[in-house]
PDB file of C-alpha atoms in Angstrom:
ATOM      1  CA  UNK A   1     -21.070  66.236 235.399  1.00 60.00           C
ATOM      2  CA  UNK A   2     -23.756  69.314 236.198  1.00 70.00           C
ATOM      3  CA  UNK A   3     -22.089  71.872 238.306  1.00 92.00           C
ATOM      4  CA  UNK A   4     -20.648  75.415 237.034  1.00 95.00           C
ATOM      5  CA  UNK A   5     -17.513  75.058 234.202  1.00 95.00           C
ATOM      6  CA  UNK A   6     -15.079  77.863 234.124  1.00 96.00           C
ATOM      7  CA  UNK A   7     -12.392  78.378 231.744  1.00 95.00           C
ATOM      8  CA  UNK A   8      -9.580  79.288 231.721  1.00 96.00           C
ATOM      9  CA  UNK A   9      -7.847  78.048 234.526  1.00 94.00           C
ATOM     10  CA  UNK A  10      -5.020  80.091 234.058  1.00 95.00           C
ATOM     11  CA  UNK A  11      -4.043  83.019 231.794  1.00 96.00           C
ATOM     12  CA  UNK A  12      -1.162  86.162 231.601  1.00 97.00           C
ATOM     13  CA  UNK A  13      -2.124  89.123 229.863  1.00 97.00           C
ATOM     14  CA  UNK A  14      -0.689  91.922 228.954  1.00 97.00           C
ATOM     15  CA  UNK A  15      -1.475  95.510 230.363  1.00 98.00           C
ATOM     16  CA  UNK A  16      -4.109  96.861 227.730  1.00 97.00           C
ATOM     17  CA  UNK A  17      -5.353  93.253 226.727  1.00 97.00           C
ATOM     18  CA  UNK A  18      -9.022  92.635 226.803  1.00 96.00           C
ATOM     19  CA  UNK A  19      -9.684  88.892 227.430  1.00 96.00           C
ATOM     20  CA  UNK A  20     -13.382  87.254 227.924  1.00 97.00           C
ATOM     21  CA  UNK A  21     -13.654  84.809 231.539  1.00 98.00           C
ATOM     22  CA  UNK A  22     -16.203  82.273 230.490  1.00 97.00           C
ATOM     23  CA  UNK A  23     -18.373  80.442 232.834  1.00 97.00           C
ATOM     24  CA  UNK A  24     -21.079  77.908 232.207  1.00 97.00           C
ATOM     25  CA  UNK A  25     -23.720  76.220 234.475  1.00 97.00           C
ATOM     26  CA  UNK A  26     -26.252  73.406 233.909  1.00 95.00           C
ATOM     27  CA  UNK A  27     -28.522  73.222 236.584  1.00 93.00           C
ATOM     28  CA  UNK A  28     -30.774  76.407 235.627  1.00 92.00           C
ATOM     29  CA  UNK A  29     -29.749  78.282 237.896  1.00 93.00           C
ATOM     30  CA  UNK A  30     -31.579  81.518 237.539  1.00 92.00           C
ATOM     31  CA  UNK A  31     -28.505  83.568 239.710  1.00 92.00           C
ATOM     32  CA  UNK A  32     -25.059  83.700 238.378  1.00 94.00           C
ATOM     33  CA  UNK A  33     -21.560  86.092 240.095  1.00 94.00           C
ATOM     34  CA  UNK A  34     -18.406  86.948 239.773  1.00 96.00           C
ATOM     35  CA  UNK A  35     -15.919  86.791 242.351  1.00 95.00           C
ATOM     36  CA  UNK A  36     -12.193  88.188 242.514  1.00 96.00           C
ATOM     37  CA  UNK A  37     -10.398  86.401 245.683  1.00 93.00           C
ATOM     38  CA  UNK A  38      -7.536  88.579 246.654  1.00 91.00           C
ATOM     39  CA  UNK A  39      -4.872  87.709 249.481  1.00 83.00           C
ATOM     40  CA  UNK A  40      -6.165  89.106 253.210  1.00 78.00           C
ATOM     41  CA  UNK A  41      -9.554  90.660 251.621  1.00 80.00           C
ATOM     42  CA  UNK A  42     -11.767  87.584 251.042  1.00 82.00           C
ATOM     43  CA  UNK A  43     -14.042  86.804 248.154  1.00 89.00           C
ATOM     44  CA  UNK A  44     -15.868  90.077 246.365  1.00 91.00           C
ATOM     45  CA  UNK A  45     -18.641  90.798 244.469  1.00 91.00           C
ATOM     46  CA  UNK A  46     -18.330  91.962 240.954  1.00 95.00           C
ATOM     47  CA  UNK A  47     -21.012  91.336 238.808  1.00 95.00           C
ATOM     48  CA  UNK A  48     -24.560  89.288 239.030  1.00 93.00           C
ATOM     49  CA  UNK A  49     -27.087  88.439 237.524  1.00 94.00           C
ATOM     50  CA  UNK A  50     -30.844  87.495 238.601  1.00 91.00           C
ATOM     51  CA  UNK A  51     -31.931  85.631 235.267  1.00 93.00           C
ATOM     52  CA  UNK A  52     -30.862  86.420 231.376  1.00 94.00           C
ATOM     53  CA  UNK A  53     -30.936  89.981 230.378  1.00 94.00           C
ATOM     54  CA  UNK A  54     -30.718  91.064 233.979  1.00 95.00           C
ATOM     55  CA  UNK A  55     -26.961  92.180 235.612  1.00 96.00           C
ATOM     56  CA  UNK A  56     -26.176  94.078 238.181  1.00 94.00           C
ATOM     57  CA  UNK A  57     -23.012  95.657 239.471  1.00 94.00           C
ATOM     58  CA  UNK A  58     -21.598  94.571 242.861  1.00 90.00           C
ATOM     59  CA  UNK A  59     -18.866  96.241 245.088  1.00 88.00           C
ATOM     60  CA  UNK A  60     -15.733  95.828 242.863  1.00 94.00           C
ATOM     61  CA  UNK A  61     -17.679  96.458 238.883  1.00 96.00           C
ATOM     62  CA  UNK A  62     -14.918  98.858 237.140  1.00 96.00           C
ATOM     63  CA  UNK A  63     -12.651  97.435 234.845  1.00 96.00           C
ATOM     64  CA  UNK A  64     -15.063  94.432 234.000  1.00 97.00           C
ATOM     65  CA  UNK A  65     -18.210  94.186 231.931  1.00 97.00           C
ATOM     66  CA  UNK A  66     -20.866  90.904 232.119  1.00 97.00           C
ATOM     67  CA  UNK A  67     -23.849  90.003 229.918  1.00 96.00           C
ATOM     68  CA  UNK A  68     -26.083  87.319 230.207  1.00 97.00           C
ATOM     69  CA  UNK A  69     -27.955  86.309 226.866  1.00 97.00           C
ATOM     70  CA  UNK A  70     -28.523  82.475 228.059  1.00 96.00           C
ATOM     71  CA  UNK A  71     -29.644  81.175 231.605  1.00 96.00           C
ATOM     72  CA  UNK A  72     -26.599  79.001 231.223  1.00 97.00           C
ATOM     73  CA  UNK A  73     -23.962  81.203 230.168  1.00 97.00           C
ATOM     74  CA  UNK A  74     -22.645  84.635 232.245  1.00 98.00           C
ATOM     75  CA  UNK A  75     -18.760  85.461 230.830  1.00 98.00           C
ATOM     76  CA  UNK A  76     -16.604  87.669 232.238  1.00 98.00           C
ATOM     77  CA  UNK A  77     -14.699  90.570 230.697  1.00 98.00           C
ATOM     78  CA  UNK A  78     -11.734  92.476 230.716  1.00 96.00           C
ATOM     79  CA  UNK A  79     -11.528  95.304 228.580  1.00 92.00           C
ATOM     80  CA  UNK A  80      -8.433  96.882 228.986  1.00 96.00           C
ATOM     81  CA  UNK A  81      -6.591  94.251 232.035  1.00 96.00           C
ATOM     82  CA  UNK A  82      -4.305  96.628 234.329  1.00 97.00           C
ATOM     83  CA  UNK A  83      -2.145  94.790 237.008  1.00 97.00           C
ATOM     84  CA  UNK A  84      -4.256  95.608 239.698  1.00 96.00           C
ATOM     85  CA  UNK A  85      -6.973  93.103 238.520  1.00 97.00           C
ATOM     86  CA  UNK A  86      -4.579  90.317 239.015  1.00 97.00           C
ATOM     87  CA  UNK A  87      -6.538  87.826 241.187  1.00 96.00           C
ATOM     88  CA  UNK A  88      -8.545  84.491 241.087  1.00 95.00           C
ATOM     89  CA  UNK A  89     -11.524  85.167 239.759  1.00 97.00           C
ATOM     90  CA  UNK A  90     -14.462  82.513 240.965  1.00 96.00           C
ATOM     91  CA  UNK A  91     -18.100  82.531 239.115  1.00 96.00           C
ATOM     92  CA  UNK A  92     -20.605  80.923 241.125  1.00 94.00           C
ATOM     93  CA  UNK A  93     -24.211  79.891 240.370  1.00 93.00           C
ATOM     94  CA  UNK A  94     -27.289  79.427 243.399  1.00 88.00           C
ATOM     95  CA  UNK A  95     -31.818  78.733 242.723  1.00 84.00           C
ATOM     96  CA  UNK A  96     -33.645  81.139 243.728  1.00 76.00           C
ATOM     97  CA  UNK A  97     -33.402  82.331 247.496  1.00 70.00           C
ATOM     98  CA  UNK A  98     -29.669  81.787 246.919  1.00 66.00           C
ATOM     99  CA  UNK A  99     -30.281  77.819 248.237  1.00 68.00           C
ATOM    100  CA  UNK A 100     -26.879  76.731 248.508  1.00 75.00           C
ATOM    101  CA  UNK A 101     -24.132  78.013 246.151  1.00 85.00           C
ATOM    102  CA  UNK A 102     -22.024  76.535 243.245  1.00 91.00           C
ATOM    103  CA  UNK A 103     -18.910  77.240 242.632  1.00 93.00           C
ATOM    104  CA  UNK A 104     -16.464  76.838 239.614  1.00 94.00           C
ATOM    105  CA  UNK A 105     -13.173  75.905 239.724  1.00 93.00           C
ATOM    106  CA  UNK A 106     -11.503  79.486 239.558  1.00 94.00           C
ATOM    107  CA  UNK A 107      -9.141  81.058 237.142  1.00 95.00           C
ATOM    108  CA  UNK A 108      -5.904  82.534 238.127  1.00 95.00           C
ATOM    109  CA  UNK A 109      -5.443  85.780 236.466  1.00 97.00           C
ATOM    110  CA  UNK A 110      -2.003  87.685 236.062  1.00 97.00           C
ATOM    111  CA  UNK A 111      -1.895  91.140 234.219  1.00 97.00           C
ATOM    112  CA  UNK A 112       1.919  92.203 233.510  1.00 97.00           C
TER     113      UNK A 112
ATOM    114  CA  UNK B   1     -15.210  98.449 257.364  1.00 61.00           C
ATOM    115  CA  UNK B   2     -15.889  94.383 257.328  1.00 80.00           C
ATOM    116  CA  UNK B   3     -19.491  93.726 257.278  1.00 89.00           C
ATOM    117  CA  UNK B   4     -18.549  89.900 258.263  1.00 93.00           C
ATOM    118  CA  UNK B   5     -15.749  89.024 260.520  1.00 95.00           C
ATOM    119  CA  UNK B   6     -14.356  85.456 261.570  1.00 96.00           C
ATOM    120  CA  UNK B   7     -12.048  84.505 264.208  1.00 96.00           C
ATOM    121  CA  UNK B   8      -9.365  83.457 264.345  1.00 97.00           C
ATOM    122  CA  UNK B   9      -8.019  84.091 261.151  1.00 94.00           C
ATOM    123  CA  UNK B  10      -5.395  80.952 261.810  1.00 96.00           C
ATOM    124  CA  UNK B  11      -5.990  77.632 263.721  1.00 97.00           C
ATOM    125  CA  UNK B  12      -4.315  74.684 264.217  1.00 97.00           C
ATOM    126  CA  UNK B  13      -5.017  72.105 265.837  1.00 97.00           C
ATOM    127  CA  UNK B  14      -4.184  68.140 266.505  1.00 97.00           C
ATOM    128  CA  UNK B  15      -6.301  65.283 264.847  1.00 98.00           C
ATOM    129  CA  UNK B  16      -9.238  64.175 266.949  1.00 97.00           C
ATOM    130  CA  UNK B  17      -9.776  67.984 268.824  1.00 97.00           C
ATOM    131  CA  UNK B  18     -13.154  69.784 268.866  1.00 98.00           C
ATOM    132  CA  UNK B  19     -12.963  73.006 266.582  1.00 98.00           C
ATOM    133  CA  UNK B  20     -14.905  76.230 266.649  1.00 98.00           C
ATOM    134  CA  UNK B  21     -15.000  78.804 264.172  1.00 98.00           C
ATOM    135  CA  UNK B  22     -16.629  81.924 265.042  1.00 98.00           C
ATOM    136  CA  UNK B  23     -18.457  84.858 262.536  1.00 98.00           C
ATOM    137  CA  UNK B  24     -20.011  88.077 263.194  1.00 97.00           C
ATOM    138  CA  UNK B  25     -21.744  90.056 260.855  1.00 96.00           C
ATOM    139  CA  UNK B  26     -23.150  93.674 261.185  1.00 93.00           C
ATOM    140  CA  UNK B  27     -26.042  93.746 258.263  1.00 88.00           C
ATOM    141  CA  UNK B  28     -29.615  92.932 257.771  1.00 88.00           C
ATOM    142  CA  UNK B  29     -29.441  89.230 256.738  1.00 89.00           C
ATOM    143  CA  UNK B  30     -31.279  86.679 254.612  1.00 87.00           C
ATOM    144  CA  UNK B  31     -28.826  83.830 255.060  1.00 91.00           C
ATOM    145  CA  UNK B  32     -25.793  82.889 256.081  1.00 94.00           C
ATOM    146  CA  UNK B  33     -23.153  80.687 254.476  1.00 94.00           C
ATOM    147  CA  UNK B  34     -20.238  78.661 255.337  1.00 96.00           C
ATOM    148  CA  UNK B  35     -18.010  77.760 252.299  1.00 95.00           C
ATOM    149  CA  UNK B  36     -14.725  75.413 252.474  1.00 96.00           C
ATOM    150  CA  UNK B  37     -11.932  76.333 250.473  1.00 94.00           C
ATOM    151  CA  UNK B  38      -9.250  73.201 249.688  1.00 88.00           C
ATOM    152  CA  UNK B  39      -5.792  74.272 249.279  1.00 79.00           C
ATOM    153  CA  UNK B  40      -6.178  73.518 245.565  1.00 75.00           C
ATOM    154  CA  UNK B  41      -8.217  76.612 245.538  1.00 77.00           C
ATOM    155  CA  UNK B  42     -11.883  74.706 244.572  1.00 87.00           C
ATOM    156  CA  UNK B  43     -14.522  75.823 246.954  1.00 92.00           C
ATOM    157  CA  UNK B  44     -17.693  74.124 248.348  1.00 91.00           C
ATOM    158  CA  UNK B  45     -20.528  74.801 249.743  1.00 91.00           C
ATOM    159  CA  UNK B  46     -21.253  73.294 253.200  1.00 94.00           C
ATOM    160  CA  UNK B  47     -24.459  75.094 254.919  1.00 92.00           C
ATOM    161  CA  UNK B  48     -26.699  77.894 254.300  1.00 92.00           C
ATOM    162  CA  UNK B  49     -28.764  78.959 257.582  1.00 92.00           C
ATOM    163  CA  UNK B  50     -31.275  81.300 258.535  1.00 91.00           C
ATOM    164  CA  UNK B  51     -32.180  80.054 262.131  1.00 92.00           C
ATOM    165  CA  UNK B  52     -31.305  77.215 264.485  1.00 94.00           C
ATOM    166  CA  UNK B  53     -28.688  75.058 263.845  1.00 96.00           C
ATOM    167  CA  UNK B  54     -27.818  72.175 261.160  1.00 95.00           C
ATOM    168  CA  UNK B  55     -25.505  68.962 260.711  1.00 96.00           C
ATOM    169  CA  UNK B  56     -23.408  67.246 258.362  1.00 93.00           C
ATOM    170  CA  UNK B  57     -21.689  64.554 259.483  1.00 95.00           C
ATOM    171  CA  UNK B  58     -18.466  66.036 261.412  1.00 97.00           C
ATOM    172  CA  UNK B  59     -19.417  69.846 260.942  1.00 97.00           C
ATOM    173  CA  UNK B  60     -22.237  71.662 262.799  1.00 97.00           C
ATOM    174  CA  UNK B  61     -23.091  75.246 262.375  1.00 97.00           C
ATOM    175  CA  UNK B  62     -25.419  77.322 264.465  1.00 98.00           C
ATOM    176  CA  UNK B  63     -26.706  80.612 264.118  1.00 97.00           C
ATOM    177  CA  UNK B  64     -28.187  83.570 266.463  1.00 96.00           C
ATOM    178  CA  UNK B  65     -29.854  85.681 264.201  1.00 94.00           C
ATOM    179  CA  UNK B  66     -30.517  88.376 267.519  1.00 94.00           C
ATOM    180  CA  UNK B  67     -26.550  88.267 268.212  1.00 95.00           C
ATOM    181  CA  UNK B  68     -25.652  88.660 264.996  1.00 95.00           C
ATOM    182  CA  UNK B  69     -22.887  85.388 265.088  1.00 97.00           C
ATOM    183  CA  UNK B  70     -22.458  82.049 264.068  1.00 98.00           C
ATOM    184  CA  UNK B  71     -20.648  79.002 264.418  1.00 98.00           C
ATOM    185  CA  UNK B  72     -19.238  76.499 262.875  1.00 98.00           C
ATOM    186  CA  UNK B  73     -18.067  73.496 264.770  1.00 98.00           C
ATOM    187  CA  UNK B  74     -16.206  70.383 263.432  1.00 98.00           C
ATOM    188  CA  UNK B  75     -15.797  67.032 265.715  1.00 97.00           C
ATOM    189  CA  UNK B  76     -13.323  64.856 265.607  1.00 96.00           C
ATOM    190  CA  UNK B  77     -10.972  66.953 263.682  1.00 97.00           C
ATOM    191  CA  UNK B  78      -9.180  65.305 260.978  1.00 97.00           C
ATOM    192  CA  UNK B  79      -6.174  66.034 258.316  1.00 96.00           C
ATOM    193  CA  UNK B  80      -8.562  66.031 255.708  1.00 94.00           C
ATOM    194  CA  UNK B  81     -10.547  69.022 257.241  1.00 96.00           C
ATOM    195  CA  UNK B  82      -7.662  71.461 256.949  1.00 96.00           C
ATOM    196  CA  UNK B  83      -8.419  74.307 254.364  1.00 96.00           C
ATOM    197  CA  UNK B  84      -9.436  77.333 254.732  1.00 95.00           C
ATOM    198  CA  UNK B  85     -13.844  78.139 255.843  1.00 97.00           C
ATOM    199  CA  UNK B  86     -15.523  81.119 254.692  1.00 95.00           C
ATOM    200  CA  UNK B  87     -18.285  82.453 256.097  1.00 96.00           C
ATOM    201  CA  UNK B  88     -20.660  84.755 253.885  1.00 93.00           C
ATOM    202  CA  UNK B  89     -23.891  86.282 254.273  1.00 92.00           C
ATOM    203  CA  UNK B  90     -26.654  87.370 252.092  1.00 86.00           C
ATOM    204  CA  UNK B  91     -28.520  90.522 251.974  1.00 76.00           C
ATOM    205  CA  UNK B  92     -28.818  93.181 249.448  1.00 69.00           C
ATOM    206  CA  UNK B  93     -25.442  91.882 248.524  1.00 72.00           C
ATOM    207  CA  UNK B  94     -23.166  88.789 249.528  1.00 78.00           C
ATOM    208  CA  UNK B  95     -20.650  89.415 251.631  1.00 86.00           C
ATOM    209  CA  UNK B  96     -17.587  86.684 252.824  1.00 89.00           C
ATOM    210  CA  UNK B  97     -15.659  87.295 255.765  1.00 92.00           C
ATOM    211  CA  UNK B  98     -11.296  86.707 254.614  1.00 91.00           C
ATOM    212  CA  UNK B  99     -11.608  83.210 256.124  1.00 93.00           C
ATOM    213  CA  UNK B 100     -10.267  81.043 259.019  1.00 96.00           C
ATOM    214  CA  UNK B 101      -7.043  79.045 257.773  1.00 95.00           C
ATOM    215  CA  UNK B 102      -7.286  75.415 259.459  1.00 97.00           C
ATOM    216  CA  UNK B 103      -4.275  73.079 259.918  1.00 97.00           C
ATOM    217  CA  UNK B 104      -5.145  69.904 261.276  1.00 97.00           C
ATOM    218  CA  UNK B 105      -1.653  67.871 261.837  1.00 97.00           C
ATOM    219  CA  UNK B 106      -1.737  64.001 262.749  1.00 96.00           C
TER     220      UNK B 106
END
């Protein structure tokens, strides 16, 4: 089914572990995100991307790093998860002119 | 400082009523969006404006791009609507309001 594929659903790290969020689209979308969804503060920006070999930071980028090699592929990573980036992370894919969004399914994060 | 705010934040409401959902938003916009969020966490897309008003079924959302606000409406409530909408908005950068919790009970 064409939509946007994000694994894992779930996952518990360990302070100091790095771990890699993947997410996936097939509809060539040219504009990829990252979201973190945290209780009372709504969904937030923390990466995008325009196109492969562009990214961009958005409001919440420390902590995280992004890279987009493929127009299908835009992973997420941790490199060194603290407890305060516990969340549910969404990744999200639109056309260009941001026509209607895509969302995956969301992974719930929890750094202890 | 919220550059989007809905209202309310909670609502619930019995099967059949009319529903509003209200957002304001205080930046230069391209579009705006309302999302639904299901309470097993998957979220959808429902309608991205830029002027006027559009219609899907139940839901109806307007926008007034010179008062800054939209609406989203639903008819007809029913169980199956509850979850929570999101409304977000496009500029420079995409930002979502914290959402408007919807209970519809039978």
């Amino acid at each position: 089914n064409a939509g946007v594929t994000q694994t894992p659903k779930f996952q518990v790290l360990k302070t100091g572990q790095s771990m890699t969020l993947q997410c996936a689209q097939d509809m060539n979308h040219e504009y990829m995100s990252w979201y973190r969804q945290d209780p009372g503060m709504g969904l937030r920006l923390i990466h995008y991307s325009v196109g492969a070999g562009i990214t961009d930071q958005g409001e919440v980028p420390n902590g995280y790093n992004v890279s987009r090699s493929t127009t299908e592929d835009f992973p997420l990573r941790l490199l060194s998860a603290a407890p305060s980036q516990t969340s549910v992370y969404f990744c999200a894919s639109s056309p260009p002119g941001h026509y209607g969004y895509t969302f995956g399914s969301g992974t719930r994060l929890t750094v202890v | 400082k919220n550059e989007v705010e809905q209202s309310p934040q909670n609502l619930t409401a019995q099967e059949g009523e009319f529903i509003t959902i209200n957002c304001s938003y205080s930046v230069g916009i391209s579009a705006l969006h309302w999302l639904q969020q299901h309470p097993g966490g998957g979220i959808v897309s429902l309608f991205m404006l830029s002027s006027g008003k559009k219609k899907h079924g139940r839901l109806i959302a307007t926008i007034n791009i010179q008062e800054k606000h939209s609406s989203l409406h639903i008819t007809a409530s029913h169980p199956r609507d509850s979850a929570v909408y999101i409304c977000a908005v496009t500029g420079n950068q995409f930002y979502f309001g914290t959402g408007t919790s919807l209970t519809v009970i039978p």
